Amino acid sequence: MFSVLCLSFATLFIAQANGHTHDDLSRQYTYSVQLDSQRNYTMFYSYVKELSILRIAVLVQTTGWGGLGISPTGQMPGSDVAIGWLDSSGKTFLQDRYAFARTTPRFDASQDWKLKGSSEEGGFTTLQFERALETCDEEDIAINFGDTTNLIYSYHVKIPWTMNSFCNISFKVLRLLICLANQRILEVFYQVSSFLTSLI
């Protein structure tokens, strides 16, 4: 499954951090929301007004890869996506990609999703990253005060077998009305739509 979120054509990696629990992340971030009704994917976030950035963590029940993206329409095409995983040696990879169609999102030449931490423990993967609200990248989507933000999310039980090879992905859409002025989520609409695409 996959959930719905720039080094020039490169991948950022860091060493594995200590495991993060739901309670740990709740203390580090201001807000959290379940992105699926099975509680397999939780997003935590804080808005840092003085830096104009969103700090995000995702806690996903998988030892494969997970992703989060911002969609202009609530569908995959046109989405600004971050995909990350830990390999068998404990290195973490985070890729900023642009979904130009219902196919493998391509590397974004401007890697604007910044990896801040990661862990894998007890069948759960945690990825922590941040992004500026406005990146001035044509393949990114600005996050505006009071606007409805469409998120696409996904995850899979296996890590990619190459840097550009992913298994079948079931994309799901979550629509959030985020009021950054008050730093809170006003409305959540679960599983507005979903579709299956094969990424090879």
PDB file of C-alpha atoms in Angstrom:
ATOM      1  CA  MET A   1       0.000   0.000   0.000  1.00  0.00           C
ATOM      2  CA  PHE A   2       1.093   3.602  -0.452  1.00  0.00           C
ATOM      3  CA  SER A   3      -0.069   6.771   1.328  1.00  0.00           C
ATOM      4  CA  VAL A   4      -0.769  10.329   0.215  1.00  0.00           C
ATOM      5  CA  LEU A   5       3.608  14.255   0.075  1.00  0.00           C
ATOM      6  CA  CYS A   6      15.074  18.361  -3.811  1.00  0.00           C
ATOM      7  CA  LEU A   7      20.160  17.301  -4.507  1.00  0.00           C
ATOM      8  CA  SER A   8      19.887  17.171  -8.264  1.00  0.00           C
ATOM      9  CA  PHE A   9      18.639  13.692  -9.191  1.00  0.00           C
ATOM     10  CA  ALA A  10      20.118  12.328  -5.989  1.00  0.00           C
ATOM     11  CA  THR A  11      19.050  10.643  -2.779  1.00  0.00           C
ATOM     12  CA  LEU A  12      19.690  11.811   0.769  1.00  0.00           C
ATOM     13  CA  PHE A  13      20.700   9.207   3.343  1.00  0.00           C
ATOM     14  CA  ILE A  14      21.532   9.239   7.039  1.00  0.00           C
ATOM     15  CA  ALA A  15      22.270   6.607   9.664  1.00  0.00           C
ATOM     16  CA  GLN A  16      19.379   4.905  11.430  1.00  0.00           C
ATOM     17  CA  ALA A  17      18.211   6.673  14.560  1.00  0.00           C
ATOM     18  CA  ASN A  18      16.703   5.204  17.704  1.00  0.00           C
ATOM     19  CA  GLY A  19      13.152   3.849  17.451  1.00  0.00           C
ATOM     20  CA  HIS A  20      10.251   6.275  17.754  1.00  0.00           C
ATOM     21  CA  THR A  21       6.927   5.423  19.354  1.00  0.00           C
ATOM     22  CA  HIS A  22       3.578   7.152  18.890  1.00  0.00           C
ATOM     23  CA  ASP A  23       3.976   8.811  22.307  1.00  0.00           C
ATOM     24  CA  ASP A  24       7.506   9.989  21.487  1.00  0.00           C
ATOM     25  CA  LEU A  25       6.314  11.639  18.301  1.00  0.00           C
ATOM     26  CA  SER A  26       3.259  13.130  20.012  1.00  0.00           C
ATOM     27  CA  ARG A  27       5.606  14.941  22.367  1.00  0.00           C
ATOM     28  CA  GLN A  28       7.796  16.224  19.521  1.00  0.00           C
ATOM     29  CA  TYR A  29       5.008  17.480  17.243  1.00  0.00           C
ATOM     30  CA  THR A  30       2.019  19.721  17.866  1.00  0.00           C
ATOM     31  CA  TYR A  31      -0.630  17.703  15.998  1.00  0.00           C
ATOM     32  CA  SER A  32      -1.291  14.227  14.657  1.00  0.00           C
ATOM     33  CA  VAL A  33      -3.859  12.585  12.404  1.00  0.00           C
ATOM     34  CA  GLN A  34      -4.561   8.995  11.339  1.00  0.00           C
ATOM     35  CA  LEU A  35      -4.321   8.838   7.555  1.00  0.00           C
ATOM     36  CA  ASP A  36      -6.111   5.501   7.272  1.00  0.00           C
ATOM     37  CA  SER A  37      -8.965   3.967   9.190  1.00  0.00           C
ATOM     38  CA  GLN A  38      -6.861   0.871  10.044  1.00  0.00           C
ATOM     39  CA  ARG A  39      -4.418   3.066  12.010  1.00  0.00           C
ATOM     40  CA  ASN A  40      -1.461   1.795   9.972  1.00  0.00           C
ATOM     41  CA  TYR A  41      -0.314   5.281   8.966  1.00  0.00           C
ATOM     42  CA  THR A  42      -0.096   8.270  11.298  1.00  0.00           C
ATOM     43  CA  MET A  43       1.117  11.740  10.357  1.00  0.00           C
ATOM     44  CA  PHE A  44       2.492  14.167  12.952  1.00  0.00           C
ATOM     45  CA  TYR A  45       3.216  17.792  12.148  1.00  0.00           C
ATOM     46  CA  SER A  46       4.187  21.175  13.514  1.00  0.00           C
ATOM     47  CA  TYR A  47       4.092  24.532  11.767  1.00  0.00           C
ATOM     48  CA  VAL A  48       7.161  26.677  12.465  1.00  0.00           C
ATOM     49  CA  LYS A  49       5.888  30.150  11.686  1.00  0.00           C
ATOM     50  CA  GLU A  50       9.175  32.011  12.052  1.00  0.00           C
ATOM     51  CA  LEU A  51      10.845  29.699   9.501  1.00  0.00           C
ATOM     52  CA  SER A  52       7.731  29.234   7.332  1.00  0.00           C
ATOM     53  CA  ILE A  53       8.146  25.452   7.287  1.00  0.00           C
ATOM     54  CA  LEU A  54       6.135  22.352   8.116  1.00  0.00           C
ATOM     55  CA  ARG A  55       7.895  19.702  10.165  1.00  0.00           C
ATOM     56  CA  ILE A  56       6.382  16.283   9.522  1.00  0.00           C
ATOM     57  CA  ALA A  57       6.801  12.738  10.813  1.00  0.00           C
ATOM     58  CA  VAL A  58       5.063   9.642   9.508  1.00  0.00           C
ATOM     59  CA  LEU A  59       4.746   6.452  11.556  1.00  0.00           C
ATOM     60  CA  VAL A  60       3.913   3.581   9.203  1.00  0.00           C
ATOM     61  CA  GLN A  61       3.300  -0.080   9.947  1.00  0.00           C
ATOM     62  CA  THR A  62       5.794  -1.430   7.427  1.00  0.00           C
ATOM     63  CA  THR A  63       9.447  -2.397   7.079  1.00  0.00           C
ATOM     64  CA  GLY A  64       9.328  -1.402   3.422  1.00  0.00           C
ATOM     65  CA  TRP A  65       8.899   2.095   2.039  1.00  0.00           C
ATOM     66  CA  GLY A  66       6.423   4.846   2.784  1.00  0.00           C
ATOM     67  CA  GLY A  67       5.477   8.076   1.120  1.00  0.00           C
ATOM     68  CA  LEU A  68       3.508  11.265   1.539  1.00  0.00           C
ATOM     69  CA  GLY A  69       2.610  13.833  -1.065  1.00  0.00           C
ATOM     70  CA  ILE A  70       0.729  17.043  -1.748  1.00  0.00           C
ATOM     71  CA  SER A  71      -1.720  16.888  -4.626  1.00  0.00           C
ATOM     72  CA  PRO A  72      -3.300  19.829  -6.477  1.00  0.00           C
ATOM     73  CA  THR A  73      -6.430  17.826  -7.343  1.00  0.00           C
ATOM     74  CA  GLY A  74      -6.560  14.877  -4.968  1.00  0.00           C
ATOM     75  CA  GLN A  75      -5.156  12.566  -7.645  1.00  0.00           C
ATOM     76  CA  MET A  76      -1.666  11.329  -8.385  1.00  0.00           C
ATOM     77  CA  PRO A  77      -0.821  13.462 -11.476  1.00  0.00           C
ATOM     78  CA  GLY A  78       0.785  16.763 -10.533  1.00  0.00           C
ATOM     79  CA  SER A  79       1.631  15.678  -6.982  1.00  0.00           C
ATOM     80  CA  ASP A  80       4.755  16.626  -5.036  1.00  0.00           C
ATOM     81  CA  VAL A  81       5.818  13.395  -3.320  1.00  0.00           C
ATOM     82  CA  ALA A  82       8.382  12.282  -0.742  1.00  0.00           C
ATOM     83  CA  ILE A  83       9.248   8.564  -0.623  1.00  0.00           C
ATOM     84  CA  GLY A  84      11.550   7.075   1.997  1.00  0.00           C
ATOM     85  CA  TRP A  85      12.834   3.819   3.455  1.00  0.00           C
ATOM     86  CA  LEU A  86      15.631   2.230   5.480  1.00  0.00           C
ATOM     87  CA  ASP A  87      17.811  -0.393   3.835  1.00  0.00           C
ATOM     88  CA  SER A  88      19.210  -3.538   5.467  1.00  0.00           C
ATOM     89  CA  SER A  89      22.292  -1.654   6.712  1.00  0.00           C
ATOM     90  CA  GLY A  90      20.189   0.992   8.461  1.00  0.00           C
ATOM     91  CA  LYS A  91      20.758   3.811   5.964  1.00  0.00           C
ATOM     92  CA  THR A  92      17.746   5.993   5.282  1.00  0.00           C
ATOM     93  CA  PHE A  93      16.805   7.234   1.829  1.00  0.00           C
ATOM     94  CA  LEU A  94      14.418  10.086   1.121  1.00  0.00           C
ATOM     95  CA  GLN A  95      13.531  11.034  -2.439  1.00  0.00           C
ATOM     96  CA  ASP A  96      11.666  14.139  -3.560  1.00  0.00           C
ATOM     97  CA  ARG A  97       9.666  13.163  -6.649  1.00  0.00           C
ATOM     98  CA  TYR A  98       7.106  14.663  -8.994  1.00  0.00           C
ATOM     99  CA  ALA A  99       4.161  12.586 -10.208  1.00  0.00           C
ATOM    100  CA  PHE A 100       3.553  13.769 -13.763  1.00  0.00           C
ATOM    101  CA  ALA A 101       1.125  10.884 -14.462  1.00  0.00           C
ATOM    102  CA  ARG A 102      -0.172   7.646 -12.954  1.00  0.00           C
ATOM    103  CA  THR A 103       3.257   6.093 -13.271  1.00  0.00           C
ATOM    104  CA  THR A 104       6.573   6.181 -11.436  1.00  0.00           C
ATOM    105  CA  PRO A 105       7.054   9.699 -10.025  1.00  0.00           C
ATOM    106  CA  ARG A 106      10.281  11.141 -11.411  1.00  0.00           C
ATOM    107  CA  PHE A 107      13.108  12.635  -9.349  1.00  0.00           C
ATOM    108  CA  ASP A 108      12.633  16.332  -8.751  1.00  0.00           C
ATOM    109  CA  ALA A 109      15.708  18.317  -9.744  1.00  0.00           C
ATOM    110  CA  SER A 110      15.219  20.423  -6.607  1.00  0.00           C
ATOM    111  CA  GLN A 111      15.148  18.206  -3.516  1.00  0.00           C
ATOM    112  CA  ASP A 112      12.973  20.275  -1.151  1.00  0.00           C
ATOM    113  CA  TRP A 113      11.767  17.574   1.241  1.00  0.00           C
ATOM    114  CA  LYS A 114      14.554  17.546   3.855  1.00  0.00           C
ATOM    115  CA  LEU A 115      15.186  14.381   5.859  1.00  0.00           C
ATOM    116  CA  LYS A 116      15.578  14.988   9.613  1.00  0.00           C
ATOM    117  CA  GLY A 117      15.432  11.562  11.191  1.00  0.00           C
ATOM    118  CA  SER A 118      14.303   7.945  10.871  1.00  0.00           C
ATOM    119  CA  SER A 119      13.946   4.619  12.629  1.00  0.00           C
ATOM    120  CA  GLU A 120      12.615   1.117  12.133  1.00  0.00           C
ATOM    121  CA  GLU A 121      11.435  -0.897  15.117  1.00  0.00           C
ATOM    122  CA  GLY A 122       8.760  -3.470  15.895  1.00  0.00           C
ATOM    123  CA  GLY A 123       7.451  -3.568  12.338  1.00  0.00           C
ATOM    124  CA  PHE A 124       7.047   0.229  12.156  1.00  0.00           C
ATOM    125  CA  THR A 125       9.040   2.746  10.124  1.00  0.00           C
ATOM    126  CA  THR A 126       9.324   6.377  11.163  1.00  0.00           C
ATOM    127  CA  LEU A 127      10.419   9.092   8.744  1.00  0.00           C
ATOM    128  CA  GLN A 128      10.894  12.693   9.854  1.00  0.00           C
ATOM    129  CA  PHE A 129      11.280  15.503   7.341  1.00  0.00           C
ATOM    130  CA  GLU A 130      10.396  19.109   6.652  1.00  0.00           C
ATOM    131  CA  ARG A 131       9.462  21.369   3.767  1.00  0.00           C
ATOM    132  CA  ALA A 132       9.132  25.095   3.250  1.00  0.00           C
ATOM    133  CA  LEU A 133       5.593  26.296   2.584  1.00  0.00           C
ATOM    134  CA  GLU A 134       6.836  27.969  -0.602  1.00  0.00           C
ATOM    135  CA  THR A 135       9.865  26.483  -2.391  1.00  0.00           C
ATOM    136  CA  CYS A 136       9.793  28.421  -5.691  1.00  0.00           C
ATOM    137  CA  ASP A 137      10.073  25.056  -7.453  1.00  0.00           C
ATOM    138  CA  GLU A 138       7.670  24.600 -10.379  1.00  0.00           C
ATOM    139  CA  GLU A 139       7.250  20.935  -9.449  1.00  0.00           C
ATOM    140  CA  ASP A 140       6.306  21.693  -5.833  1.00  0.00           C
ATOM    141  CA  ILE A 141       2.946  22.812  -4.512  1.00  0.00           C
ATOM    142  CA  ALA A 142       2.743  25.833  -2.226  1.00  0.00           C
ATOM    143  CA  ILE A 143       0.999  25.294   1.110  1.00  0.00           C
ATOM    144  CA  ASN A 144      -1.219  28.287   1.842  1.00  0.00           C
ATOM    145  CA  PHE A 145      -2.959  29.487   4.990  1.00  0.00           C
ATOM    146  CA  GLY A 146      -6.525  28.223   5.255  1.00  0.00           C
ATOM    147  CA  ASP A 147      -6.471  26.327   1.956  1.00  0.00           C
ATOM    148  CA  THR A 148      -7.645  22.735   1.614  1.00  0.00           C
ATOM    149  CA  THR A 149      -4.574  20.557   1.248  1.00  0.00           C
ATOM    150  CA  ASN A 150      -4.992  17.255  -0.597  1.00  0.00           C
ATOM    151  CA  LEU A 151      -2.571  14.597   0.607  1.00  0.00           C
ATOM    152  CA  ILE A 152      -1.786  11.338  -1.148  1.00  0.00           C
ATOM    153  CA  TYR A 153      -0.173   8.583   0.861  1.00  0.00           C
ATOM    154  CA  SER A 154       1.114   5.078   0.385  1.00  0.00           C
ATOM    155  CA  TYR A 155       3.349   2.360   1.773  1.00  0.00           C
ATOM    156  CA  HIS A 156       4.586  -1.095   0.843  1.00  0.00           C
ATOM    157  CA  VAL A 157       5.976  -4.093   2.721  1.00  0.00           C
ATOM    158  CA  LYS A 158       9.163  -4.195   0.615  1.00  0.00           C
ATOM    159  CA  ILE A 159      11.872  -1.634  -0.029  1.00  0.00           C
ATOM    160  CA  PRO A 160      12.628  -0.747  -3.684  1.00  0.00           C
ATOM    161  CA  TRP A 161      14.984  -3.233  -5.349  1.00  0.00           C
ATOM    162  CA  THR A 162      16.678  -0.333  -7.147  1.00  0.00           C
ATOM    163  CA  MET A 163      16.553   3.433  -6.596  1.00  0.00           C
ATOM    164  CA  ASN A 164      13.806   3.724  -9.209  1.00  0.00           C
ATOM    165  CA  SER A 165      11.898   0.439  -8.933  1.00  0.00           C
ATOM    166  CA  PHE A 166       8.783   0.189  -6.798  1.00  0.00           C
ATOM    167  CA  CYS A 167       6.135  -2.510  -6.421  1.00  0.00           C
ATOM    168  CA  ASN A 168       2.452  -2.027  -7.195  1.00  0.00           C
ATOM    169  CA  ILE A 169       1.063   0.932  -5.294  1.00  0.00           C
ATOM    170  CA  SER A 170      -2.476   1.578  -4.132  1.00  0.00           C
ATOM    171  CA  PHE A 171      -2.759   5.342  -3.834  1.00  0.00           C
ATOM    172  CA  LYS A 172      -5.263   6.787  -1.417  1.00  0.00           C
ATOM    173  CA  VAL A 173      -6.342  10.368  -0.998  1.00  0.00           C
ATOM    174  CA  LEU A 174      -6.854  12.247   2.236  1.00  0.00           C
ATOM    175  CA  ARG A 175      -8.244  15.774   2.140  1.00  0.00           C
ATOM    176  CA  LEU A 176      -7.173  18.001   4.999  1.00  0.00           C
ATOM    177  CA  LEU A 177      -8.297  21.536   5.644  1.00  0.00           C
ATOM    178  CA  ILE A 178      -5.271  22.853   7.523  1.00  0.00           C
ATOM    179  CA  CYS A 179      -5.505  26.274   9.102  1.00  0.00           C
ATOM    180  CA  LEU A 180      -1.858  27.181   9.604  1.00  0.00           C
ATOM    181  CA  ALA A 181      -2.743  30.373  11.432  1.00  0.00           C
ATOM    182  CA  ASN A 182      -4.116  28.221  14.260  1.00  0.00           C
ATOM    183  CA  GLN A 183      -1.845  25.233  13.533  1.00  0.00           C
ATOM    184  CA  ARG A 184      -4.692  22.777  13.529  1.00  0.00           C
ATOM    185  CA  ILE A 185      -6.519  20.407  11.235  1.00  0.00           C
ATOM    186  CA  LEU A 186     -10.104  21.513  10.789  1.00  0.00           C
ATOM    187  CA  GLU A 187     -11.546  18.671   8.752  1.00  0.00           C
ATOM    188  CA  VAL A 188     -10.494  15.199   7.678  1.00  0.00           C
ATOM    189  CA  PHE A 189     -12.106  13.211   4.868  1.00  0.00           C
ATOM    190  CA  TYR A 190     -10.851   9.606   4.773  1.00  0.00           C
ATOM    191  CA  GLN A 191     -10.294   7.693   1.545  1.00  0.00           C
ATOM    192  CA  VAL A 192     -11.944  10.169  -0.801  1.00  0.00           C
ATOM    193  CA  SER A 193     -10.657   8.096  -3.701  1.00  0.00           C
ATOM    194  CA  SER A 194      -8.061   5.502  -4.522  1.00  0.00           C
ATOM    195  CA  PHE A 195      -6.530   3.858  -7.539  1.00  0.00           C
ATOM    196  CA  LEU A 196      -3.940   1.220  -8.347  1.00  0.00           C
ATOM    197  CA  THR A 197      -0.864   1.849 -10.441  1.00  0.00           C
ATOM    198  CA  SER A 198       2.146  -0.299 -11.224  1.00  0.00           C
ATOM    199  CA  LEU A 199       5.488   1.417 -10.769  1.00  0.00           C
ATOM    200  CA  ILE A 200       8.318  -0.326 -12.625  1.00  0.00           C
TER     201      ILE A 200
END
